Amino acid sequence: MEILNIDNITMQFGGLTAVKNFELRLQSGELVGLIGPNGAGKTTIFNMITGIYTPTINRIYFKEMDITGMKPDKIAKLGIARTFQNVRLMENLTVIDNVMIGFHLRLRSNLASAIFKFPGYIQEEENIYQKSIELLEKVDLERCKMENAGSLPYGQQRKLEIVRALATEPKLLLLDEPAAGMNPQETKELMCFIQKIIDDFDLTILLIEHDMKVVMGICERIVVLNYGLTIAEGNPKEIQHNPEVIKAYLGVEAQYA
Amino acid sequence: MKKQKEKICTIIALIILFILVYFAQNRLDAYKIRILNLGAIYVTLGVSLNLIYGFTGQFSLGHAGFMAIGAYVTALLVLPPYYKEVSFILEPLIWPFTVIHAPFIIALFLSGLFAALVGFLIGLPVLRLKGDYLGIATLGFAEIIRVIANNLPHITNGALGIKGIPEFTNLWWTIGVAVVTIYIIKGLINSSYGRALMAIRENEIAAEVIGINLTNNKVMSFTISAFFAGVAGGLFACLLTTIDPKAFMFVMTFNILAVVVLGGLGSITGTVIAAFLYNIFLEYLRPIEAGFNLGPVHFPPIPGLRMVSFSILLLVLILYKQRGLLGGIEFTWGGFFRFCNKLFSNKKSTEGSAS
Ligand SMILES: Nc1ncnc2c1ncn2[C@@H]1O[C@H](COP(=O)(O)OP(=O)(O)OP(=O)(O)O)[C@@H](O)[C@H]1O
Ligand SMILES: [Mg+2]
């Protein structure tokens, strides 16, 4: 089943075209990588899918529904979740609260029953707590559940952010450089984790990543962006040998090296 | 099991409070009762401001406006018909205000509802603004309310204000309302909805992408906050027995804000303590405005000196203890018992070493 259809969108900021004529179709259960040098427009694409920006031209469809211009919270309710390149946690709240907040959008109890703690609400809250603990166990964060999210090391904050996204029970998960700031060991664990949740949670994942090992290792399909334009698309092997990509992307890497 | 125990503790605490209020109301002199009444009204005001500012992170400076609305609604509902005739000298009071009348409790409730309605209508457009802009917009709103009160003589009696309001407010009412306010706002904070509000405070964009509607939640918080400010305004009117637009100038909002900052943003316990301390402190400092001797130096009478000294104190506190008097600690029964245990065991060990 086709879950996401990005139909030729363009995003302009004043005179700057950050993304131009971008097309992407995601099938349910896919894990697709989105790569490209700094400033290529990757994050901007995420911002358009999640409703933070509205594309200047053309539209985005999620499960065949037009979501262009919808508010982020509505898009989240439809089943799209994401993480941010520069982690955005509720830093002064506890780790467990950060996960429990993710379940708020599916809450059925009304305000009065929550304030006055009616049995129905208490039951629901209890369920949310249990599910949050289970999610935290999956990334080994259960033991620091009462710590402030802001006090965790960077790598763990990233994991927590993924878990919070999972709490919203998404169908499509967008990960913006999840391995940034992680050591090789953590990165390895993260790769396994990402592959595991696709099956466990029946997900589709779009992944932005600078770490080539991560992308080449786990993505079946990769889209390469440069200056807002799609310059290549294919499986890891094809991408590795694509001269355009080597020039634009790997060339930059070589410069850094 | 633990929940059960905490419930019993709360009930015992409420009974003790009940007895204390009984004795305070019957034994203390009118002056002291008045300070306690003011303290309790400030608890309601402070806790409600803390909801929108401390917990939701929306810098609102409109509390005096909501208070004014509540005060006028209550005044018009409880004022005896005789006073309605004699005190409106500039312009006679217009129908239906001449005939409507309600018992105090209903007047208070309607004060809250009316303030909440205005809060809702104002909040919808204004809460799109952020930070300082929101502060200025809400401040403007409070000023507008005051100017309206000044210029509607056939409803508010203009600058002369309303006099002869029955003195219904006593410690039962003020403490009772404060307890209900704390119960409801604490209930909200400790729920999934409260988490949503704090999520907005912490990071708006993150809150939005996990499905929290910013406008709805901010307006909800603002409306509830306005409701309790309105009720407090009603209590205030029936405590002073006279209200006029000057009572609801920016200073009023500043006082409430000072209480919230003093007690710590996002700390209900802190707000409660700060509300009483603030009122007692201001009374305690009253003599210094009459002039005093500090050693050989004589200070002449300076009106407003106690506000100055209070502001200096606040400044020092903000500089050295940014999270407020209690440093953001919230009262819980668990914490209370741990504290008692520690006291007790300390005592025991010192006794042991002495013998
Ligand atoms: N809100 C905005 N206003 C103006 N320009 C923007 C805005 N957001 C992004 N841009 C610009 O759009 C271009 C693409 O930015 P984007 O953040 O999408 O890049 P990216 O591929 O995620 O890069 P990186 O690898 O550094 O994260 C950049 O030139 C950036 O400066
Ligand atoms: Mg980016």
Short mmCIF file of C-alpha atoms in Angstrom, two decimals, chain A residues 50 52 71-73 76-77 80 82 84 88-93 97 100-102 104-105 107 109-111 114-117 121 125 164 168, chain B residues 183-188 190-196 198-215 217 220 224:
data_model
loop_
_atom_site.label_atom_id
_atom_site.label_comp_id
_atom_site.label_asym_id
_atom_site.label_seq_id
_atom_site.Cartn_x
_atom_site.Cartn_y
_atom_site.Cartn_z
CA THR A 50 4.86 17.39 9.28
CA ILE A 52 5.62 23.05 10.04
CA LYS A 71 -1.57 21.87 11.27
CA PRO A 72 1.24 19.74 12.72
CA ASP A 73 -0.95 18.39 15.55
CA ALA A 76 0.43 13.81 14.07
CA LYS A 77 -3.04 12.48 14.84
CA ILE A 80 3.06 10.84 11.16
CA ARG A 82 9.23 12.64 13.69
CA PHE A 84 14.47 16.61 15.19
CA ARG A 88 13.68 18.74 21.05
CA LEU A 89 12.72 17.20 24.36
CA MET A 90 10.71 18.60 27.26
CA GLU A 91 13.96 19.08 29.13
CA ASN A 92 12.62 20.00 32.55
CA LEU A 93 10.19 17.09 32.64
CA ASP A 97 6.69 12.17 31.36
CA MET A 100 3.65 9.71 28.42
CA ILE A 101 3.07 13.06 26.68
CA GLY A 102 3.34 11.19 23.40
CA HIS A 104 -1.86 12.43 24.94
CA LEU A 105 -3.21 12.71 21.41
CA LEU A 107 -6.45 10.14 25.16
CA SER A 109 -11.00 10.86 28.80
CA ASN A 110 -12.27 14.43 28.87
CA LEU A 111 -10.86 17.30 30.89
CA ALA A 114 -8.88 13.96 34.20
CA ILE A 115 -9.02 16.76 36.78
CA PHE A 116 -11.30 14.89 39.18
CA LYS A 117 -9.63 11.54 38.53
CA TYR A 121 -9.30 8.24 33.52
CA GLU A 125 -3.46 6.83 32.78
CA ARG A 164 8.35 9.65 22.34
CA THR A 168 2.05 8.68 19.28
CA TYR B 183 -7.56 21.09 44.28
CA ILE B 184 -8.74 21.75 40.74
CA ILE B 185 -5.53 23.25 39.37
CA LYS B 186 -3.40 20.56 41.00
CA GLY B 187 -5.78 17.97 39.58
CA LEU B 188 -5.30 19.49 36.15
CA ASN B 190 -1.22 16.10 37.55
CA SER B 191 -3.09 14.78 34.56
CA SER B 192 -2.44 14.10 30.93
CA TYR B 193 -3.85 17.54 30.11
CA GLY B 194 -1.42 19.14 32.56
CA ARG B 195 1.44 17.31 30.90
CA ALA B 196 0.29 18.72 27.58
CA MET B 198 3.90 21.72 30.39
CA ALA B 199 4.97 20.24 27.06
CA ILE B 200 3.89 23.49 25.41
CA ARG B 201 5.91 25.46 27.96
CA GLU B 202 8.97 23.31 27.34
CA ASN B 203 8.96 23.21 23.56
CA GLU B 204 6.09 24.41 21.38
CA ILE B 205 7.25 22.82 18.15
CA ALA B 206 7.90 19.46 19.77
CA ALA B 207 4.51 19.60 21.49
CA GLU B 208 2.81 20.34 18.20
CA VAL B 209 4.38 17.49 16.27
CA ILE B 210 3.34 14.97 18.91
CA GLY B 211 -0.25 16.03 18.39
CA ILE B 212 -0.88 18.72 21.00
CA ASN B 213 -3.04 21.50 19.65
CA LEU B 214 -1.35 24.70 20.81
CA THR B 215 -4.31 27.06 20.52
CA ASN B 217 -4.58 23.99 25.14
CA MET B 220 -8.09 26.20 27.92
CA ILE B 224 -9.44 28.35 33.64
#
